[in-house]
Coordinates of N, CA and C in Angstrom, one line a residue:
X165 N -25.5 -28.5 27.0 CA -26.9 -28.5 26.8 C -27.5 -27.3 27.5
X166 N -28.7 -26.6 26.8 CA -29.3 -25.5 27.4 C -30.2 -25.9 27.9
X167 N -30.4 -24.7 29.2 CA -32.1 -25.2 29.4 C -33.3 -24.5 28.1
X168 N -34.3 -24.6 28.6 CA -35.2 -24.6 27.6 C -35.6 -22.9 27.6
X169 N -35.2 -22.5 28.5 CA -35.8 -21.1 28.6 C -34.3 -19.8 27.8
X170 N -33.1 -20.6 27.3 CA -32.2 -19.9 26.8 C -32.2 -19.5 25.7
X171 N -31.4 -18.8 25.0 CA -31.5 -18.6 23.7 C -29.8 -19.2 23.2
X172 N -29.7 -19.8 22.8 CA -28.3 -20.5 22.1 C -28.0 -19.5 20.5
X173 N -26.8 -19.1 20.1 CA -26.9 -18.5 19.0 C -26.6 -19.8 17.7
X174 N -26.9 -19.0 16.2 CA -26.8 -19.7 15.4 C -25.6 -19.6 14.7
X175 N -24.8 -19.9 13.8 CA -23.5 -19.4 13.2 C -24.7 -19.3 11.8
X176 N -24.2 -17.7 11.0 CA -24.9 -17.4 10.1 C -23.9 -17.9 8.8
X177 N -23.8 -17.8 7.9 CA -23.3 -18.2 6.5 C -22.1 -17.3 6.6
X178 N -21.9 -16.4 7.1 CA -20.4 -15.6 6.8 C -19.7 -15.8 8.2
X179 N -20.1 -16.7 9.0 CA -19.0 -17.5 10.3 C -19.5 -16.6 11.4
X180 N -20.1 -15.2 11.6 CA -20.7 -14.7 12.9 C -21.8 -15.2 13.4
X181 N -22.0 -15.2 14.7 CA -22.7 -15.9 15.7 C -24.1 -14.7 15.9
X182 N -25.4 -15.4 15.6 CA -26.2 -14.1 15.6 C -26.9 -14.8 16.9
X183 N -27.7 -13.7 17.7 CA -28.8 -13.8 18.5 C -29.7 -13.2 18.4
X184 N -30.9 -13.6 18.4 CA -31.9 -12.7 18.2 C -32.0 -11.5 16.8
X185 N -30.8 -11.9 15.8 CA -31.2 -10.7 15.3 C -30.3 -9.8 15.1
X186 N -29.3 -9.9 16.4 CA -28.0 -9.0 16.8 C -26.6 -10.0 16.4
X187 N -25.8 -9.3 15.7 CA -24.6 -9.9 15.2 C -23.7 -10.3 16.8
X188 N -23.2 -10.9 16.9 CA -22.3 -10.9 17.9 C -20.8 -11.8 17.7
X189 N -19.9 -11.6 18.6 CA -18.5 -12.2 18.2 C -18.0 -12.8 19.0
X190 N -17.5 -14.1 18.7 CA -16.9 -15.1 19.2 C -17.5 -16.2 19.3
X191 N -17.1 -17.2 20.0 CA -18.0 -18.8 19.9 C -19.3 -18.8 20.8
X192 N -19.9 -19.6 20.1 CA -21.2 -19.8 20.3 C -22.0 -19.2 21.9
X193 N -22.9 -18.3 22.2 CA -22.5 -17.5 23.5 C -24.2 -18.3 23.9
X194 N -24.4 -18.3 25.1 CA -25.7 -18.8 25.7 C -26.6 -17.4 26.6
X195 N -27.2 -17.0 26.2 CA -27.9 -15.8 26.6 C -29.0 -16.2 27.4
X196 N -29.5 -15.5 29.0 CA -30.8 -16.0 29.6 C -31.7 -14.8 29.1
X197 N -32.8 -15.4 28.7 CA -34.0 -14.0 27.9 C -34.3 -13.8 29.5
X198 N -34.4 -14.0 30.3 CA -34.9 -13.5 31.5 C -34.2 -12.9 32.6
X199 N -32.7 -12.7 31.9 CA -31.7 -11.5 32.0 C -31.6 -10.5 31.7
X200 N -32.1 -9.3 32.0 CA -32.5 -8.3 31.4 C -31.1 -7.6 30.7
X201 N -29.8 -7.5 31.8 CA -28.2 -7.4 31.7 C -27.8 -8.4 30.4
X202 N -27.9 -9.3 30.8 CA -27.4 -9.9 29.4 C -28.0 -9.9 28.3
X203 N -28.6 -9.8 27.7 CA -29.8 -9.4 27.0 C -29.0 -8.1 26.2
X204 N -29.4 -7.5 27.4 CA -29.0 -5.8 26.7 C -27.3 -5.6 26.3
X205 N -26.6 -6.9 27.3 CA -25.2 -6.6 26.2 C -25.4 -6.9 25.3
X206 N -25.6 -8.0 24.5 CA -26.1 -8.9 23.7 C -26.1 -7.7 22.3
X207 N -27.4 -6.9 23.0 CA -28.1 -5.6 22.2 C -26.9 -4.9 21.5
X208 N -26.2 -4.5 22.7 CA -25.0 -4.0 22.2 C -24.1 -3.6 21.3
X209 N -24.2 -5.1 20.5 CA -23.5 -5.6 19.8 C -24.2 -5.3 18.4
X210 N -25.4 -4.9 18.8 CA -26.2 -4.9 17.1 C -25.6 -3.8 16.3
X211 N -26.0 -4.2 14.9 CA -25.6 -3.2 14.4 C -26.3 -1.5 14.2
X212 N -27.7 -1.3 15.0 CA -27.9 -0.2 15.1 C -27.2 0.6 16.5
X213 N -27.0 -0.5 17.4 CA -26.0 0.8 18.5 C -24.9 1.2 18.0
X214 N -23.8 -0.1 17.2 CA -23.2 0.4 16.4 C -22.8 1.2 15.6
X215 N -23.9 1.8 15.1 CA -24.0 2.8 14.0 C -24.4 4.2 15.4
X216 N -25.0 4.1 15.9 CA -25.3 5.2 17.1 C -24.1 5.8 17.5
X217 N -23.6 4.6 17.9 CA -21.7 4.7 18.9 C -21.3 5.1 18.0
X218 N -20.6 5.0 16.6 CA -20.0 6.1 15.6 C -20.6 7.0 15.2
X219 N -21.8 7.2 15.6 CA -22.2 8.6 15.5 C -21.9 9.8 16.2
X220 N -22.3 9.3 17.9 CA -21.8 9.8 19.0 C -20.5 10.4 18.9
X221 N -19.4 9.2 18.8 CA -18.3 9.7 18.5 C -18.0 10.7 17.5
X222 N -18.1 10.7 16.3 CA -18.1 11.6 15.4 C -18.5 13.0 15.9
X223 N -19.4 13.0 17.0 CA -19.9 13.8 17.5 C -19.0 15.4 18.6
X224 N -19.1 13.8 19.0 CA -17.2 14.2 20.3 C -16.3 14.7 19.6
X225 N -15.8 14.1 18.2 CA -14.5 14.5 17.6 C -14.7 15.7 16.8
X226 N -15.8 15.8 16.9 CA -15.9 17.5 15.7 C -16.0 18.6 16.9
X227 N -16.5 18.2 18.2 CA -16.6 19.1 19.0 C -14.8 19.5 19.9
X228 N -13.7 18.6 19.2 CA -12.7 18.5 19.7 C -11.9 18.0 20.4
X229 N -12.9 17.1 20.9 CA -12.5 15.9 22.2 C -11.5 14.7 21.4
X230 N -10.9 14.2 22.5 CA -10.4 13.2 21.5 C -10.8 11.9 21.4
X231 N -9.9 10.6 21.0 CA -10.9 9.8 19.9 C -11.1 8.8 21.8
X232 N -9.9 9.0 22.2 CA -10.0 7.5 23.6 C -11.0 8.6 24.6
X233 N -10.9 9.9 24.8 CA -12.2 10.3 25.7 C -13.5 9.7 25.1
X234 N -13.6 10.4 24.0 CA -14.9 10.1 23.5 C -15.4 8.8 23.2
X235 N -14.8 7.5 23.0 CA -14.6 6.1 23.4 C -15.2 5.9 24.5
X236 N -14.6 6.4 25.4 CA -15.1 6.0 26.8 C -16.2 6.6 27.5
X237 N -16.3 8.0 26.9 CA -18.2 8.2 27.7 C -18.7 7.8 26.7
X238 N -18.8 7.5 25.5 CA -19.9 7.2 24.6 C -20.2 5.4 24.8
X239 N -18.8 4.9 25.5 CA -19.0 3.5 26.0 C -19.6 3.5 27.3
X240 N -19.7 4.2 27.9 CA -20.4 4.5 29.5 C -21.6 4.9 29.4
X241 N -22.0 6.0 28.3 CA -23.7 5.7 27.9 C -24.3 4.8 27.6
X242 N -23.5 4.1 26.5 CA -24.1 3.2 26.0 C -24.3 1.9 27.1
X243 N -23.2 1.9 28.0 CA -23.8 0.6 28.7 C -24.5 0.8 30.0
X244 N -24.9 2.6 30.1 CA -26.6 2.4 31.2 C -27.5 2.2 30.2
X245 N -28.0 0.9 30.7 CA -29.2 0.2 30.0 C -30.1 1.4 29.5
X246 N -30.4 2.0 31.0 CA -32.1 3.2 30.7 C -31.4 4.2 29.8
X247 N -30.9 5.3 30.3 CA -30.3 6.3 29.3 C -30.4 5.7 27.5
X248 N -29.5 4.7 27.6 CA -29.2 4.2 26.2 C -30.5 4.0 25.6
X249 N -31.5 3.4 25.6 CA -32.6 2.9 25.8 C -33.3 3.9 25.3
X250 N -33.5 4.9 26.2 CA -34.6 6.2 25.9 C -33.7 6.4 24.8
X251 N -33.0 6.8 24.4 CA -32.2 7.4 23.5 C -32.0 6.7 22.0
X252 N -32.2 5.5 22.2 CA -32.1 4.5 21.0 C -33.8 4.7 20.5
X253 N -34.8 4.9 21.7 CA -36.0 5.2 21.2 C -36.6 6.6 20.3
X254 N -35.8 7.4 21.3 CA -36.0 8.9 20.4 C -35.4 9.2 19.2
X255 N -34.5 8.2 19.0 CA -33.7 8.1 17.7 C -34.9 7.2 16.5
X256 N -35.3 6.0 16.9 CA -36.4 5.3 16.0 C -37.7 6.1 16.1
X257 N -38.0 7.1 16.9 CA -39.2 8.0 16.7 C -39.2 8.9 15.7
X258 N -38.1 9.9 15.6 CA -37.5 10.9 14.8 C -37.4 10.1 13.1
X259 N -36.8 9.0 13.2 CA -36.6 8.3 12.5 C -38.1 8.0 11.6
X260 N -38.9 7.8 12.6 CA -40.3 7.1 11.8 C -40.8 8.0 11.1
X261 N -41.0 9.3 11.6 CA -41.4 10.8 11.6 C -41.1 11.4 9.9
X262 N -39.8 10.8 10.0 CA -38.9 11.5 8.9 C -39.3 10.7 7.7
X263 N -39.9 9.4 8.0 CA -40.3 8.3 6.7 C -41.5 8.7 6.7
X264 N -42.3 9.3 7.3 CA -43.9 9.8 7.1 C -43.9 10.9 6.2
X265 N -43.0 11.8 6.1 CA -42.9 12.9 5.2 C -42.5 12.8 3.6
X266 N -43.2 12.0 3.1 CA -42.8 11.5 1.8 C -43.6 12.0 0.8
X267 N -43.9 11.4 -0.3 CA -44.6 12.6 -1.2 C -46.5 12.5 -0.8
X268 N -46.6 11.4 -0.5 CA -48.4 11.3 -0.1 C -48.3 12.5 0.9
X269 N -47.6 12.7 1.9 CA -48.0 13.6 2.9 C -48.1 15.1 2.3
X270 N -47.5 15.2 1.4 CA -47.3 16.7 0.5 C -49.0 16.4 -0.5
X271 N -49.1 15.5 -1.1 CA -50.4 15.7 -1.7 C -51.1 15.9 -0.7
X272 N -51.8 15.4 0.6 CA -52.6 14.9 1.6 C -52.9 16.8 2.1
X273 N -51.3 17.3 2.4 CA -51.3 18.9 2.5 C -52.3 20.2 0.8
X274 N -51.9 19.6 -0.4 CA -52.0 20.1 -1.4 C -53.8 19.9 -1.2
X275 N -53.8 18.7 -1.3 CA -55.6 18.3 -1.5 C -56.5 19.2 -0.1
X276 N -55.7 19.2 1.3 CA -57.0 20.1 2.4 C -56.5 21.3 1.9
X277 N -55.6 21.7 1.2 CA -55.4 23.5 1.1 C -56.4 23.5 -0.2
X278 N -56.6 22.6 -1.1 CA -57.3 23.3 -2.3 C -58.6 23.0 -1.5
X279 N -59.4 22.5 -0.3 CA -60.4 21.5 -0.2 C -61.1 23.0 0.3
X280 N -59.9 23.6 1.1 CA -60.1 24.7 2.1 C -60.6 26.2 1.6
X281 N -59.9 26.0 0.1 CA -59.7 27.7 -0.4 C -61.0 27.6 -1.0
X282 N -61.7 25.8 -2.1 CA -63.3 25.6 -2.8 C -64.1 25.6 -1.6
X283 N -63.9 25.7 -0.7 CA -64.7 25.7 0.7 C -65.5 27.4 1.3
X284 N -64.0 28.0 1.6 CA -63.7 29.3 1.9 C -64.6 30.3 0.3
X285 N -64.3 30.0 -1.1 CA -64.9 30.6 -2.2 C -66.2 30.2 -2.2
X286 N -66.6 29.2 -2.0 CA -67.9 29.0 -2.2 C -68.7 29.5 -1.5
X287 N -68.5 29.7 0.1 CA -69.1 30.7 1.4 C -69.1 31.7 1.0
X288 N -68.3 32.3 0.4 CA -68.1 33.9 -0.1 C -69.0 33.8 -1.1
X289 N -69.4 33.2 -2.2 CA -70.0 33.5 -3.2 C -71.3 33.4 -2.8
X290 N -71.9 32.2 -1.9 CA -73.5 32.3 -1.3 C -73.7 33.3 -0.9
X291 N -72.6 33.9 -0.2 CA -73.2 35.0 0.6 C -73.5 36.5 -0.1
X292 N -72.3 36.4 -0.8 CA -72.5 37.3 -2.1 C -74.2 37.1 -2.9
X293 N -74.3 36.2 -3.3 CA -75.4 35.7 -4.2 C -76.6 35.9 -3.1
X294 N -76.5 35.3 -2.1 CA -77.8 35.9 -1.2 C -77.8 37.7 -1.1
X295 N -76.8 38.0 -1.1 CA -76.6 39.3 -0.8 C -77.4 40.3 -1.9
X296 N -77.2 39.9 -3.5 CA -77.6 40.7 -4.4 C -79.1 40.1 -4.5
X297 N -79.4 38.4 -4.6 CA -80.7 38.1 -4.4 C -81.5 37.8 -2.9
X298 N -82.4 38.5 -2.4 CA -82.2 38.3 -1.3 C -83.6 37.5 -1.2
X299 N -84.4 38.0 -2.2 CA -85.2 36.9 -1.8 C -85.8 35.5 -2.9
X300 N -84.6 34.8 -3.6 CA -84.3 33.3 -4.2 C -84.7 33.5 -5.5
X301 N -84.8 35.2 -6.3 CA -85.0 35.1 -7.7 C -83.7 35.0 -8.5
X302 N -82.9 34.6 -8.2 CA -81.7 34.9 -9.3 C -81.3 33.8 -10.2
X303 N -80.5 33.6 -10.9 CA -80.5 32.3 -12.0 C -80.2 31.2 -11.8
X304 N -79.5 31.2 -10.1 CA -79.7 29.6 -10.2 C -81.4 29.5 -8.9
X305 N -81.9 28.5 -9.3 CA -83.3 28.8 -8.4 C -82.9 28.2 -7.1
X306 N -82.0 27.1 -6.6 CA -82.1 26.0 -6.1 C -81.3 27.3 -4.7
X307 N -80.8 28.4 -5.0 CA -79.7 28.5 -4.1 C -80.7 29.8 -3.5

């Protein structure tokens, strides 16, 4: 029996044990949300560090390192909470950034460049037009 402040996982339809969201392995695990440590292993386990950690690695292995170094500091980052942390953030920042650049943002750019150039021609032509009429006889009357 839990207490009431735990989180118990659920078994999902393909037999893994989820928490919160995060895949995790083996029998049924009892997590305290007011664990900040367990919690964050928990995190661990999701499948976005997951994909991080093979990245990292990939990272190591192209730069030459081998596969059990690079195993082991990319598993020593990952389990300082802060480091990992800031780093899982600047990755969802970059991330967000990169979904903002889609085709609205290109019209949004097209529409203040044309907004700027009928802006920029039309100052040039008052001034022009005051310039040849200077004092309000010319064809259009209003200008």
């Amino acid at each position: 029996i839990a207490r009431k402040n735990q989180v118990i996982t659920s078994t999902a339809t393909n037999g893994d044990n989820v928490v919160n969201g995060a895949t995790a392995t083996g029998s049924a695990a009892i997590v305290d949300p007011l664990d900040p440590q367990a919690v964050w292993q928990e995190q661990l386990k999701s499948e976005e560090v997951q994909e991080v950690r093979r990245e990292i690695i990939q990272k190591y292995l192209s730069m030459g390192i081998d596969q059990q170094k690079a195993e082991q500091d990319v598993d020593a980052f990952l389990s300082d909470r802060e480091k990992s942390l800031q780093y899982l953030e600047m990755r969802r920042y970059a991330a967000a950034q990169a979904d903002e650049l889609g085709p609205d943002f290109f019209l949004q750019l097209l529409g203040a460049f044309l907004l700027g150039l009928f802006a920029n021609v039309g100052v040039k032509y008052l001034s022009a037009y005051k310039s040849v009429y200077p004092d309000g006889n010319g064809p259009i009357p209003f200008l």
